[in-house]
Amino acid sequence: MSIDWNAFTPWPALLGGLLIGLAAAMFVLLNGRIAGISGILGGLLQPAPGDASWRAAFILGLVGSPLVYALFATLPAVQIDAGFGALTAAGLLVGIGTRYGSGCTSGHGVCGLSRLSPRSLAATVVFMGCGFLTVYALRHLFAA
Amino acid sequence: MLIVTSLLAGLVFGLGLIVSGMANPAKVLGFLDLGGAWDPSLAFVMAGAIALGLVAFSFAKKRSTSLIGAEMKLPAARRIDRRLLIGSALFGAGWGIAGICPGPGLVDLGMGETKALVFVAAMLAGMAVFEIAEKRRHADKSPH
C-alpha cells in the first residue's frame, strides 16, 4: 500500500463528516429516528400509514442538495467510472444487501457506530471488508 | 413538522456528502483501494460524523420522545445473525463495484448524472426484490 497524498483531502472530509453527523443528530433528536438512507428509501416502497411523507421529504432533501449547494459554490465534479452493466449489478447488490442487512453506510456506519451498537459494528466491518476485497479483486486480480 | 425536519436533515446530509467527497465515486474507490494508491480521506468523514453522532445519540438514548415530541424509534435488534452478515457482505460487494452507496447515489442523481440514474433504478429494483421475498417468506410461515 502507498498513500495517495495528492488526492488526500482531510479538511473537507472532516467538515463534510461533521455536516453528516449534524444531519444524523438532527434526525434522531427531532424525528426520533435513525438517519439510515437505505431504510428510509426502502420504507417508501411499502410505507406504513403516515410514514410516506417524511420519508419522501428526506429523500427530496438529499436529491435536492446539489441544487442548494450550487446556489453558493460550484459543484465539485463527480466521476463515475463504472459502465452501465457494472452500475446495474452494483445497484442490485446495494439494494438487496442494504435491506437484507438492515442498513448501509449511514444507518450502520454513522448512526450505528455512534450509538455503540455491536450489531452495526459487525455490519460495518463486513461491508467495509467486502468493499476493500471487491476493489482489490477488480483492480488488482482481474484487471487487464 | 416531521416533513420539514426530514427535508432539512436530508439536505444537510446531502451537503455533507458533497463537501466531504463521498458523493464522488472515484474518491470513494480511492479509499476502498488498499492495494493501490490509497486515499485515506474518507476515514475523516466517518470520524467527523461519529464525533457529533456520539454526542447526539448519548443524549437521544435517555429520551422517550424527540425534541419536537415524536416517538423515539431506535432499533431494538441486537442479534448478529446471518441476515445481517450476508446482507452487509452483498452491500459491500456492490459498493466496491461502483463506489456508490445509497446516499451518494441519490445526491449524484440530483446532479443530473445519467449513470447515477442507472444505479438508483437498479438499487430500487433490488429493494423491491427484497420486499417481494420478505412477503413470500411471511406468507410461507402463516397457516394455510
mmCIF file of N, CA, C and O in Angstrom, chain B residues 80-129:
data_model
loop_
_atom_site.group_PDB
_atom_site.id
_atom_site.type_symbol
_atom_site.label_atom_id
_atom_site.label_comp_id
_atom_site.label_asym_id
_atom_site.label_seq_id
_atom_site.Cartn_x
_atom_site.Cartn_y
_atom_site.Cartn_z
ATOM 1 N N ILE B 80 -26.571 -10.536 16.119
ATOM 2 C CA ILE B 80 -25.728 -10.510 14.929
ATOM 3 C C ILE B 80 -26.003 -11.827 14.208
ATOM 4 O O ILE B 80 -25.460 -12.869 14.562
ATOM 5 N N ASP B 81 -26.923 -11.773 13.256
ATOM 6 C CA ASP B 81 -27.383 -13.016 12.631
ATOM 7 C C ASP B 81 -26.938 -13.109 11.174
ATOM 8 O O ASP B 81 -26.247 -12.222 10.660
ATOM 9 N N ARG B 82 -27.349 -14.185 10.538
ATOM 10 C CA ARG B 82 -26.938 -14.434 9.153
ATOM 11 C C ARG B 82 -27.419 -13.343 8.213
ATOM 12 O O ARG B 82 -26.713 -12.937 7.297
ATOM 13 N N ARG B 83 -28.665 -12.906 8.437
ATOM 14 C CA ARG B 83 -29.232 -11.878 7.546
ATOM 15 C C ARG B 83 -28.355 -10.620 7.564
ATOM 16 O O ARG B 83 -28.064 -10.033 6.533
ATOM 17 N N LEU B 84 -27.968 -10.209 8.766
ATOM 18 C CA LEU B 84 -27.149 -9.002 8.908
ATOM 19 C C LEU B 84 -25.823 -9.160 8.160
ATOM 20 O O LEU B 84 -25.394 -8.274 7.415
ATOM 21 N N LEU B 85 -25.185 -10.314 8.363
ATOM 22 C CA LEU B 85 -23.841 -10.509 7.806
ATOM 23 C C LEU B 85 -23.879 -10.707 6.296
ATOM 24 O O LEU B 85 -23.085 -10.121 5.560
ATOM 25 N N ILE B 86 -24.838 -11.530 5.825
ATOM 26 C CA ILE B 86 -24.929 -11.764 4.376
ATOM 27 C C ILE B 86 -25.360 -10.486 3.661
ATOM 28 O O ILE B 86 -24.786 -10.099 2.636
ATOM 29 N N GLY B 87 -26.352 -9.797 4.221
ATOM 30 C CA GLY B 87 -26.815 -8.549 3.610
ATOM 31 C C GLY B 87 -25.685 -7.527 3.530
ATOM 32 O O GLY B 87 -25.469 -6.904 2.491
ATOM 33 N N SER B 88 -24.933 -7.388 4.619
ATOM 34 C CA SER B 88 -23.835 -6.419 4.633
ATOM 35 C C SER B 88 -22.741 -6.805 3.642
ATOM 36 O O SER B 88 -22.131 -5.940 3.009
ATOM 37 N N ALA B 89 -22.504 -8.111 3.494
ATOM 38 C CA ALA B 89 -21.486 -8.577 2.538
ATOM 39 C C ALA B 89 -21.911 -8.242 1.102
ATOM 40 O O ALA B 89 -21.102 -7.759 0.297
ATOM 41 N N LEU B 90 -23.197 -8.480 0.785
ATOM 42 C CA LEU B 90 -23.694 -8.155 -0.562
ATOM 43 C C LEU B 90 -23.586 -6.647 -0.803
ATOM 44 O O LEU B 90 -23.156 -6.199 -1.878
ATOM 45 N N PHE B 91 -23.963 -5.873 0.205
ATOM 46 C CA PHE B 91 -23.875 -4.415 0.078
ATOM 47 C C PHE B 91 -22.424 -3.988 -0.170
ATOM 48 O O PHE B 91 -22.142 -3.189 -1.074
ATOM 49 N N GLY B 92 -21.507 -4.540 0.617
ATOM 50 C CA GLY B 92 -20.095 -4.166 0.465
ATOM 51 C C GLY B 92 -19.564 -4.478 -0.927
ATOM 52 O O GLY B 92 -18.815 -3.698 -1.508
ATOM 53 N N ALA B 93 -19.983 -5.626 -1.459
ATOM 54 C CA ALA B 93 -19.544 -6.007 -2.814
ATOM 55 C C ALA B 93 -20.082 -5.004 -3.835
ATOM 56 O O ALA B 93 -19.349 -4.540 -4.717
ATOM 57 N N GLY B 94 -21.348 -4.651 -3.709
ATOM 58 C CA GLY B 94 -21.946 -3.677 -4.632
ATOM 59 C C GLY B 94 -21.282 -2.314 -4.510
ATOM 60 O O GLY B 94 -21.015 -1.642 -5.509
ATOM 61 N N TRP B 95 -20.975 -1.921 -3.286
ATOM 62 C CA TRP B 95 -20.309 -0.637 -3.019
ATOM 63 C C TRP B 95 -18.938 -0.631 -3.696
ATOM 64 O O TRP B 95 -18.523 0.361 -4.304
ATOM 65 N N GLY B 96 -18.230 -1.759 -3.608
ATOM 66 C CA GLY B 96 -16.896 -1.853 -4.193
ATOM 67 C C GLY B 96 -16.896 -1.851 -5.721
ATOM 68 O O GLY B 96 -15.938 -1.423 -6.343
ATOM 69 N N ILE B 97 -17.982 -2.354 -6.324
ATOM 70 C CA ILE B 97 -18.034 -2.392 -7.790
ATOM 71 C C ILE B 97 -18.066 -0.976 -8.369
ATOM 72 O O ILE B 97 -17.326 -0.652 -9.301
ATOM 73 N N ALA B 98 -18.931 -0.113 -7.812
ATOM 74 C CA ALA B 98 -19.106 1.208 -8.423
ATOM 75 C C ALA B 98 -18.656 2.365 -7.532
ATOM 76 O O ALA B 98 -18.555 3.501 -8.004
ATOM 77 N N GLY B 99 -18.426 2.111 -6.253
ATOM 78 C CA GLY B 99 -18.046 3.196 -5.343
ATOM 79 C C GLY B 99 -19.238 4.037 -4.903
ATOM 80 O O GLY B 99 -19.066 5.154 -4.432
ATOM 81 N N ILE B 100 -20.439 3.461 -5.051
ATOM 82 C CA ILE B 100 -21.640 4.239 -4.727
ATOM 83 C C ILE B 100 -22.466 3.518 -3.663
ATOM 84 O O ILE B 100 -22.842 2.358 -3.847
ATOM 85 N N CYS B 101 -22.753 4.196 -2.559
ATOM 86 C CA CYS B 101 -23.700 3.678 -1.579
ATOM 87 C C CYS B 101 -24.979 4.519 -1.704
ATOM 88 O O CYS B 101 -25.031 5.456 -2.504
ATOM 89 N N PRO B 102 -26.028 4.187 -0.964
ATOM 90 C CA PRO B 102 -27.330 4.809 -1.250
ATOM 91 C C PRO B 102 -27.338 6.339 -1.228
ATOM 92 O O PRO B 102 -27.883 6.960 -2.162
ATOM 93 N N GLY B 103 -26.752 6.987 -0.221
ATOM 94 C CA GLY B 103 -26.800 8.450 -0.148
ATOM 95 C C GLY B 103 -26.149 9.123 -1.350
ATOM 96 O O GLY B 103 -26.783 9.923 -2.045
ATOM 97 N N PRO B 104 -24.888 8.812 -1.621
ATOM 98 C CA PRO B 104 -24.239 9.407 -2.786
ATOM 99 C C PRO B 104 -24.963 9.102 -4.098
ATOM 100 O O PRO B 104 -24.990 9.943 -4.997
ATOM 101 N N GLY B 105 -25.564 7.933 -4.213
ATOM 102 C CA GLY B 105 -26.333 7.610 -5.421
ATOM 103 C C GLY B 105 -27.442 8.632 -5.636
ATOM 104 O O GLY B 105 -27.631 9.145 -6.740
ATOM 105 N N LEU B 106 -28.151 8.967 -4.551
ATOM 106 C CA LEU B 106 -29.259 9.924 -4.653
ATOM 107 C C LEU B 106 -28.745 11.344 -4.896
ATOM 108 O O LEU B 106 -29.342 12.102 -5.654
ATOM 109 N N VAL B 107 -27.622 11.697 -4.261
ATOM 110 C CA VAL B 107 -27.051 13.031 -4.481
ATOM 111 C C VAL B 107 -26.572 13.178 -5.935
ATOM 112 O O VAL B 107 -26.835 14.190 -6.592
ATOM 113 N N ASP B 108 -25.910 12.148 -6.441
ATOM 114 C CA ASP B 108 -25.433 12.196 -7.836
ATOM 115 C C ASP B 108 -26.607 12.255 -8.813
ATOM 116 O O ASP B 108 -26.518 12.856 -9.885
ATOM 117 N N LEU B 109 -27.701 11.617 -8.417
ATOM 118 C CA LEU B 109 -28.925 11.708 -9.223
ATOM 119 C C LEU B 109 -29.371 13.166 -9.293
ATOM 120 O O LEU B 109 -29.740 13.663 -10.360
ATOM 121 N N GLY B 110 -29.294 13.865 -8.150
ATOM 122 C CA GLY B 110 -29.664 15.280 -8.102
ATOM 123 C C GLY B 110 -28.727 16.160 -8.912
ATOM 124 O O GLY B 110 -29.072 17.277 -9.279
ATOM 125 N N MET B 111 -27.522 15.660 -9.182
ATOM 126 C CA MET B 111 -26.578 16.408 -10.026
ATOM 127 C C MET B 111 -26.862 16.167 -11.503
ATOM 128 O O MET B 111 -26.199 16.732 -12.365
ATOM 129 N N GLY B 112 -27.824 15.297 -11.773
ATOM 130 C CA GLY B 112 -28.194 15.020 -13.153
ATOM 131 C C GLY B 112 -27.292 14.014 -13.842
ATOM 132 O O GLY B 112 -27.219 13.984 -15.071
ATOM 133 N N GLU B 113 -26.605 13.190 -13.056
ATOM 134 C CA GLU B 113 -25.715 12.177 -13.633
ATOM 135 C C GLU B 113 -26.547 11.001 -14.163
ATOM 136 O O GLU B 113 -27.240 10.329 -13.404
ATOM 137 N N THR B 114 -26.450 10.749 -15.448
ATOM 138 C CA THR B 114 -27.209 9.649 -16.050
ATOM 139 C C THR B 114 -26.826 8.313 -15.417
ATOM 140 O O THR B 114 -27.678 7.457 -15.175
ATOM 141 N N LYS B 115 -25.543 8.154 -15.136
ATOM 142 C CA LYS B 115 -25.089 6.893 -14.561
ATOM 143 C C LYS B 115 -25.666 6.679 -13.168
ATOM 144 O O LYS B 115 -25.909 5.545 -12.764
ATOM 145 N N ALA B 116 -25.890 7.773 -12.428
ATOM 146 C CA ALA B 116 -26.496 7.646 -11.105
ATOM 147 C C ALA B 116 -27.940 7.176 -11.235
ATOM 148 O O ALA B 116 -28.440 6.423 -10.392
ATOM 149 N N LEU B 117 -28.591 7.604 -12.315
ATOM 150 C CA LEU B 117 -29.973 7.174 -12.556
ATOM 151 C C LEU B 117 -30.022 5.654 -12.738
ATOM 152 O O LEU B 117 -30.894 4.974 -12.194
ATOM 153 N N VAL B 118 -29.052 5.125 -13.475
ATOM 154 C CA VAL B 118 -28.990 3.672 -13.697
ATOM 155 C C VAL B 118 -28.772 2.960 -12.352
ATOM 156 O O VAL B 118 -29.464 1.989 -12.022
ATOM 157 N N PHE B 119 -27.836 3.494 -11.567
ATOM 158 C CA PHE B 119 -27.547 2.882 -10.265
ATOM 159 C C PHE B 119 -28.773 2.918 -9.360
ATOM 160 O O PHE B 119 -29.147 1.911 -8.755
ATOM 161 N N VAL B 120 -29.414 4.088 -9.247
ATOM 162 C CA VAL B 120 -30.557 4.229 -8.329
ATOM 163 C C VAL B 120 -31.724 3.349 -8.790
ATOM 164 O O VAL B 120 -32.389 2.706 -7.968
ATOM 165 N N ALA B 121 -31.941 3.275 -10.106
ATOM 166 C CA ALA B 121 -33.026 2.417 -10.608
ATOM 167 C C ALA B 121 -32.759 0.960 -10.236
ATOM 168 O O ALA B 121 -33.655 0.239 -9.773
ATOM 169 N N ALA B 122 -31.505 0.522 -10.404
ATOM 170 C CA ALA B 122 -31.154 -0.866 -10.053
ATOM 171 C C ALA B 122 -31.266 -1.077 -8.545
ATOM 172 O O ALA B 122 -31.724 -2.133 -8.080
ATOM 173 N N MET B 123 -30.875 -0.066 -7.770
ATOM 174 C CA MET B 123 -30.959 -0.174 -6.306
ATOM 175 C C MET B 123 -32.421 -0.310 -5.874
ATOM 176 O O MET B 123 -32.752 -1.156 -5.025
ATOM 177 N N LEU B 124 -33.305 0.486 -6.479
ATOM 178 C CA LEU B 124 -34.733 0.387 -6.146
ATOM 179 C C LEU B 124 -35.276 -0.979 -6.548
ATOM 180 O O LEU B 124 -36.089 -1.570 -5.834
ATOM 181 N N ALA B 125 -34.807 -1.479 -7.691
ATOM 182 C CA ALA B 125 -35.239 -2.820 -8.123
ATOM 183 C C ALA B 125 -34.781 -3.854 -7.101
ATOM 184 O O ALA B 125 -35.542 -4.758 -6.731
ATOM 185 N N GLY B 126 -33.551 -3.723 -6.625
ATOM 186 C CA GLY B 126 -33.037 -4.639 -5.604
ATOM 187 C C GLY B 126 -33.858 -4.572 -4.325
ATOM 188 O O GLY B 126 -34.182 -5.598 -3.721
ATOM 189 N N MET B 127 -34.224 -3.359 -3.944
ATOM 190 C CA MET B 127 -35.048 -3.190 -2.740
ATOM 191 C C MET B 127 -36.429 -3.807 -2.938
ATOM 192 O O MET B 127 -37.000 -4.398 -2.010
ATOM 193 N N ALA B 128 -36.966 -3.675 -4.147
ATOM 194 C CA ALA B 128 -38.278 -4.261 -4.446
ATOM 195 C C ALA B 128 -38.189 -5.787 -4.397
ATOM 196 O O ALA B 128 -39.095 -6.456 -3.892
ATOM 197 N N VAL B 129 -37.093 -6.340 -4.904
ATOM 198 C CA VAL B 129 -36.880 -7.798 -4.837
ATOM 199 C C VAL B 129 -36.895 -8.251 -3.379
ATOM 200 O O VAL B 129 -37.522 -9.252 -3.021
#
